[in-house]
Short mmCIF file of C-alpha atoms in Angstrom, two decimals:
data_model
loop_
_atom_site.label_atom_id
_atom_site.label_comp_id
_atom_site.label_asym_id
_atom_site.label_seq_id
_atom_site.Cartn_x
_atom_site.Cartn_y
_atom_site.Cartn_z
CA UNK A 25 122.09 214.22 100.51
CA UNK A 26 122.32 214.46 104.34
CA UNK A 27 125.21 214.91 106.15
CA UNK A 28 126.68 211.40 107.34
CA UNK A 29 128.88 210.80 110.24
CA UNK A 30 131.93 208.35 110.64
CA UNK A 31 132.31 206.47 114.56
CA UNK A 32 135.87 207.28 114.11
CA UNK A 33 135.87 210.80 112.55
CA UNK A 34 137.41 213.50 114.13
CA UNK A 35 133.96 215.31 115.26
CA UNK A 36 131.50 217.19 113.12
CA UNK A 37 132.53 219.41 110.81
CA UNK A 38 130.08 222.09 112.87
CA UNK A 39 131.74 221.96 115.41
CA UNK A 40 135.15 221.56 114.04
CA UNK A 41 136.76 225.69 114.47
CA UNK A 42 135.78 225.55 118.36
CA UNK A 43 137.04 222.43 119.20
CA UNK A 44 140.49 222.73 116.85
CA UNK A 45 141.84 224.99 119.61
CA UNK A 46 140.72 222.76 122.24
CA UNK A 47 141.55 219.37 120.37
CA UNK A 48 144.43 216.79 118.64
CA UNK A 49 142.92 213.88 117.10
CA UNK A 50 143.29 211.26 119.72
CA UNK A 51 144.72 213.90 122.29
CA UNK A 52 142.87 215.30 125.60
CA UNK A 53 141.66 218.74 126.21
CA UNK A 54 144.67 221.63 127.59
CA UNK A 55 144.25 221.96 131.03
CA UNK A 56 143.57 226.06 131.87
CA UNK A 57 144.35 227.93 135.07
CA UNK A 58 141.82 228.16 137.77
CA UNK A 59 141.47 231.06 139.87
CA UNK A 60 142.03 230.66 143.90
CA UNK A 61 138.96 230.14 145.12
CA UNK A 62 140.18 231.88 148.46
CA UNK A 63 142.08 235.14 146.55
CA UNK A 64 140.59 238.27 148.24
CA UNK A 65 138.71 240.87 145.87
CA UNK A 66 141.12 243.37 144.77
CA UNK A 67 140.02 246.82 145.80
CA UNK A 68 141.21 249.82 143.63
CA UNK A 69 143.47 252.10 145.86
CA UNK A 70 142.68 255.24 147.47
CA UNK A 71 144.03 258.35 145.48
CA UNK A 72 146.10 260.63 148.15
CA UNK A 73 147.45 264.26 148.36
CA UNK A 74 144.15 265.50 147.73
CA UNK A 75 143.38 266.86 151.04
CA UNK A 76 146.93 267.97 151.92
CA UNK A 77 146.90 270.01 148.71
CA UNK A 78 143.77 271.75 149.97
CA UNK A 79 145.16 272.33 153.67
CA UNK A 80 148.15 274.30 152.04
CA UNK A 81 145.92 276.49 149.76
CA UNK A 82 144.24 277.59 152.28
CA UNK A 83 146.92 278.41 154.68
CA UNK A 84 148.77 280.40 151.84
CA UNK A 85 145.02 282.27 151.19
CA UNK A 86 145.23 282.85 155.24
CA UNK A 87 148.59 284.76 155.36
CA UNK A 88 147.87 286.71 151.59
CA UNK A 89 144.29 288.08 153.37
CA UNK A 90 146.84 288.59 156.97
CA UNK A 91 149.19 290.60 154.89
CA UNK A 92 146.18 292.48 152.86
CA UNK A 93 144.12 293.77 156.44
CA UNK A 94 147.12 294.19 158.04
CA UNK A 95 148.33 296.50 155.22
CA UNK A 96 144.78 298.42 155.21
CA UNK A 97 145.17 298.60 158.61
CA UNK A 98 147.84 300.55 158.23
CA UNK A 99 147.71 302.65 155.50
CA UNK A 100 144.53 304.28 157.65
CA UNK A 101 146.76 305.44 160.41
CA UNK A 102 148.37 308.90 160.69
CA UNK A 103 152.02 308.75 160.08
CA UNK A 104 154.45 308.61 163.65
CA UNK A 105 157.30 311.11 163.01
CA UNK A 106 160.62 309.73 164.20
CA UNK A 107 163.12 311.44 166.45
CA UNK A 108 165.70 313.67 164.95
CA UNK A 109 168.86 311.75 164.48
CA UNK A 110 170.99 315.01 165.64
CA UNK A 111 170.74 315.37 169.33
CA UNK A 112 170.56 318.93 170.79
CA UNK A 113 173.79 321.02 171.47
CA UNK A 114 174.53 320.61 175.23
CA UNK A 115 175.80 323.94 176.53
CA UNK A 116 179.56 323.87 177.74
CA UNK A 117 180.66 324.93 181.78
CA UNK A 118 182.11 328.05 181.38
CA UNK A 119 185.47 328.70 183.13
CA UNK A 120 188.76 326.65 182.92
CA UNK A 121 189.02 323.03 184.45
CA UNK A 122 189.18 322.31 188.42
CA UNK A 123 192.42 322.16 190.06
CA UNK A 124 193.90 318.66 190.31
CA UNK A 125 193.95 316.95 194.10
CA UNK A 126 197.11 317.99 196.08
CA UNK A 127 198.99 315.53 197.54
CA UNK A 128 197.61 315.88 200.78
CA UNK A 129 194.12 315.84 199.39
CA UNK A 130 194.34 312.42 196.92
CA UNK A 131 194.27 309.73 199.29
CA UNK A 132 195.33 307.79 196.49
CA UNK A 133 198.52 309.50 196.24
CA UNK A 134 199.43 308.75 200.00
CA UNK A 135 198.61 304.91 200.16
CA UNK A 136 200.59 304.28 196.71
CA UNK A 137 203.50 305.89 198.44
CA UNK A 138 205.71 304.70 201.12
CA UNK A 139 202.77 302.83 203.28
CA UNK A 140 205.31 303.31 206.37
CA UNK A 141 205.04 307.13 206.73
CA UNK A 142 201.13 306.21 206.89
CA UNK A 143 201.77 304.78 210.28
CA UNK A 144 201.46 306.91 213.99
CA UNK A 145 204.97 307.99 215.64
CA UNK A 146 205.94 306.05 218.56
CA UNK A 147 205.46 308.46 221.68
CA UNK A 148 207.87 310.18 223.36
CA UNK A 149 209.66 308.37 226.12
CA UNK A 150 207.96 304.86 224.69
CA UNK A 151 210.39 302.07 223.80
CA UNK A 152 210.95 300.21 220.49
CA UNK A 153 209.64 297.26 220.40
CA UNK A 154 211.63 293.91 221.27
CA UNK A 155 209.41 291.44 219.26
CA UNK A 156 209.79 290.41 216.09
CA UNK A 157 208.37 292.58 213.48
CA UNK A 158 209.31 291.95 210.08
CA UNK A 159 212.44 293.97 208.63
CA UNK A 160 212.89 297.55 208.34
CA UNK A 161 208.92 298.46 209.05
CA UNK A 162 207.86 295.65 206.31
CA UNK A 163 205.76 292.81 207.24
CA UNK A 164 206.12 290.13 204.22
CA UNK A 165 203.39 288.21 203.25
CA UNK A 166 204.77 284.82 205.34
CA UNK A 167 205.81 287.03 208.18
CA UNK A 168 201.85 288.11 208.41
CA UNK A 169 200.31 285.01 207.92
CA UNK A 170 202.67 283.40 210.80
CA UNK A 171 200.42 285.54 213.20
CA UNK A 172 197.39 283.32 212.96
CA UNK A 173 196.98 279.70 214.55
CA UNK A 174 197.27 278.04 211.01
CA UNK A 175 199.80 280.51 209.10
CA UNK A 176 199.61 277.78 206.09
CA UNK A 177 195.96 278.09 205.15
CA UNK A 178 196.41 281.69 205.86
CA UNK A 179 198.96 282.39 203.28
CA UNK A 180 196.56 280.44 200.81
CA UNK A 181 194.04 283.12 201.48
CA UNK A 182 196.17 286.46 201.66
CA UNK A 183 197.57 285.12 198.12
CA UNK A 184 193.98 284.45 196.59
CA UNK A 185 192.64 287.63 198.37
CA UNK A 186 195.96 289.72 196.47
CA UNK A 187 198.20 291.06 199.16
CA UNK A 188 200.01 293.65 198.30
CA UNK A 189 202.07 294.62 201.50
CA UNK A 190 202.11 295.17 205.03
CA UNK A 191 203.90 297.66 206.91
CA UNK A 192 203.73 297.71 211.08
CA UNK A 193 205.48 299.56 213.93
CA UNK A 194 205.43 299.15 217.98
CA UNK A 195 206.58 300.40 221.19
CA UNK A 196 205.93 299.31 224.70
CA UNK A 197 205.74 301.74 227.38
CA UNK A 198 203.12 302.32 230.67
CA UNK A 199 202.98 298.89 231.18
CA UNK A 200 201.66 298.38 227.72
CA UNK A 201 203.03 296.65 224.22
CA UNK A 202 201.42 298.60 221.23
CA UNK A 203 201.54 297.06 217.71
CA UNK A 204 199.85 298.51 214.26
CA UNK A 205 199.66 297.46 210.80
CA UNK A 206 198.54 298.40 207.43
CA UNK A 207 197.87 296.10 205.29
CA UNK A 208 197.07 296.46 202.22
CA UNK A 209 195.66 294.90 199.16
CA UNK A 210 194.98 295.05 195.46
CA UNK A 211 191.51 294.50 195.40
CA UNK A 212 191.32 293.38 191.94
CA UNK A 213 188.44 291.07 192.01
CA UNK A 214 187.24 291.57 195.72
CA UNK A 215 187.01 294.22 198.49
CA UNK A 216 189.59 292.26 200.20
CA UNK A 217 190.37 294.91 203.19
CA UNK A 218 187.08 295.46 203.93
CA UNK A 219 186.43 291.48 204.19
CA UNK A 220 189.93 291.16 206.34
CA UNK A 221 188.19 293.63 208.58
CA UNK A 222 185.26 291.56 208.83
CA UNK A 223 186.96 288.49 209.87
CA UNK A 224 188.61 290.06 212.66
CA UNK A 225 185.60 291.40 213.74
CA UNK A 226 183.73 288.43 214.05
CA UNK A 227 186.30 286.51 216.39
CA UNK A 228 187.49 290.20 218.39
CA UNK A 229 183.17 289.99 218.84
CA UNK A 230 183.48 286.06 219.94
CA UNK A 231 185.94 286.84 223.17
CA UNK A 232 183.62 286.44 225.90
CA UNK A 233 183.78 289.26 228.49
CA UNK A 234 184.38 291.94 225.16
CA UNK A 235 183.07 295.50 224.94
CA UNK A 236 183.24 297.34 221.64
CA UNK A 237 182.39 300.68 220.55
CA UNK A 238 182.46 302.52 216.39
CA UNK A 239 184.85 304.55 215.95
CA UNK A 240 183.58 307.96 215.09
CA UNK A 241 183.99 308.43 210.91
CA UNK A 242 185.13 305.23 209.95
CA UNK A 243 181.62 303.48 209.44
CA UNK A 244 181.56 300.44 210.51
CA UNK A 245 185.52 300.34 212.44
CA UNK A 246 185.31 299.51 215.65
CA UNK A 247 187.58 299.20 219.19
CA UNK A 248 187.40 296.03 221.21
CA UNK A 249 188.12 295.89 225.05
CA UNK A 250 188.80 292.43 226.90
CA UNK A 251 187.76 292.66 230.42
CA UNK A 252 188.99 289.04 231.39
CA UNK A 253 192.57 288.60 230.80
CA UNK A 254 194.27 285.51 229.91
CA UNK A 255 195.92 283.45 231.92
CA UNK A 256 199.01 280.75 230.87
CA UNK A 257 200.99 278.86 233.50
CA UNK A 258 203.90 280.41 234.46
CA UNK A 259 202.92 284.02 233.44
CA UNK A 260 201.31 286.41 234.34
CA UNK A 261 197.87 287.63 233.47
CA UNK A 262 197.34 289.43 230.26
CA UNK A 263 194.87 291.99 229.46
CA UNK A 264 194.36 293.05 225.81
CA UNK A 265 192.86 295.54 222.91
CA UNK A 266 192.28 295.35 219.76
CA UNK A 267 190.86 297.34 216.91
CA UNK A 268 189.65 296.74 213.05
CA UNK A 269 188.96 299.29 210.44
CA UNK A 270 189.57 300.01 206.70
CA UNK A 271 189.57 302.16 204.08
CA UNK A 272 189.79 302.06 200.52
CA UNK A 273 192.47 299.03 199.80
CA UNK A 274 194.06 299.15 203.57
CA UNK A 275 192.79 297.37 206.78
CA UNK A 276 194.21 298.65 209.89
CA UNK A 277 194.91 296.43 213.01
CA UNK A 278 195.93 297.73 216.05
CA UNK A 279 196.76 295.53 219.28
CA UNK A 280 197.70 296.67 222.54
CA UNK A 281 198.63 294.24 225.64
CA UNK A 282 199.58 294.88 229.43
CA UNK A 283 199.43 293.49 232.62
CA UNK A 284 196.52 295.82 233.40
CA UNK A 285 193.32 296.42 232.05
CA UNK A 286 193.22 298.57 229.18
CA UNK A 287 191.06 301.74 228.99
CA UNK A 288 189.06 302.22 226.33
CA UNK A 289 190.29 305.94 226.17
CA UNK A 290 193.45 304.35 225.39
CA UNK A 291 192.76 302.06 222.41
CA UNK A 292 190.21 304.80 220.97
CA UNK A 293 192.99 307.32 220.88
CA UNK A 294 195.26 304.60 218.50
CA UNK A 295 191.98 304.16 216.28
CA UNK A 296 191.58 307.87 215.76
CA UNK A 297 194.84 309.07 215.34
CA UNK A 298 195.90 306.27 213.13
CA UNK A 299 192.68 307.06 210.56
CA UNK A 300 193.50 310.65 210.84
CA UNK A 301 196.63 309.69 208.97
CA UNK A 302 194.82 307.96 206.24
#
């Protein structure tokens, strides 16, 4: 009997398991997802650390084979002996210690002292001198710095370069005014006498109409002569002297006016004697 099929069936029994999952009698097929037509191929990702790994092998193969021939290297050489770690006995001066400075002989001992003594005795017959000159042979440190044209800057710099004190004496005699001073410094941080000597240097050198000479054992001290004297109205003409040397913490000044020229012999003499007592 052959198989017989019914214009309203549900479909053919042949075909019936396939089209159960696609099929309700009377119902419509279930829609499936489509792919996007425009989705780009997927492309399997690129496996990393491969070739880092390697780099860092053989770096650590480079130092162990570095470490190896440098060790080889080595180990062929002859040994280097090292220096004994006791030094050699030095021998000892035989004899007892050297005598310690005399007073005379420590210059140290004579500028720490009474810096007035230091200073040249007025000569005999000379008179004292009738300007003021500090108190008692002691120039303070205002007293000094009211000497130059702008005594307020001045102090400023004696109290940055460390004054320490001044002492000064004078006489007038011959037609002449003499004035010295010593001042000195503590010369913590600078050479501050040898600078002050210097700077009166420079403007003794800047006087036109100057000769200057060394004087002998002081290295670079020197004496200044002014042949042109200077003239104020109302006075007379005055001629003048100076000179500028140091040594150790003191700078020495020494000035000498008149109404007269004044001979180098003169001014050298001051210089040389006064160092003499230093």
């Amino acid at each position: 009997m052959s198989a017989t099929t019914s214009a309203g069936g549900c479909g053919s029994p042949v075909r019936a398991w396939t089209e159960r999952a696609l099929h309700f009698c009377g119902g419509n097929v279930l829609e499936q997802p489509e792919e996007p037509a425009d989705r780009p191929p997927v492309t399997p990702e690129r496996r990393r650390g491969r070739t880092a790994a390697l780099v860092a092998v053989a770096a650590v193969l480079g130092v162990v084979a570095g470490t190896c021939a440098g060790y080889l290297v080595q180990a062929d050489r002859e040994p280097t002996e090292l220096p004994p770690l006791s030094q050699p006995v030095l021998p000892q001066a035989k004899g007892g210690a050297p005598e310690p400075l005399s007073a005379d002989e420590d210059r140290r001992v004579k500028t720490d002292g009474d810096l007035r003594k230091l200073l040249i005795k007025k000569p005999r017959g000379a008179e004292e001198a009738d300007w003021p000159m500090g108190g008692d042979g002691w120039l303070e440190l205002a007293g000094f710095a009211g000497y130059y044209e702008e005594p307020g800057d001045m102090f400023g710099g004696l109290v940055m370069d460390g004054f320490r004190r001044a002492a000064v004496t004078g006489w007038s005699g011959n037609d002449h005014s003499v004035e010295i001073r010593l001042i000195q410094f503590r010369q913590e941080e600078t050479l501050a006498a040898a600078e002050t000597v210097d700077n009166s240097q420079y403007w003794a050198d800047d006087e036109d109409d100057t000769d200057s000479w060394l004087v002998p054992g002081t290295g670079e001290g020197r004496v200044y002569v002014h042949n042109s004297p200077d003239r104020e109205t109302g006075y007379e003409p005055v001629y003048g002297a100076e000179a500028h040397i140091w040594r150790g913490d003191i700078a020495v000044e020494i000035w000498v006016y008149g109404s007269k020229p004044v001979p180098k012999k003169m001014i050298m003499d001051l210089a040389e004697r006064q160092m003499e007592r230093l």
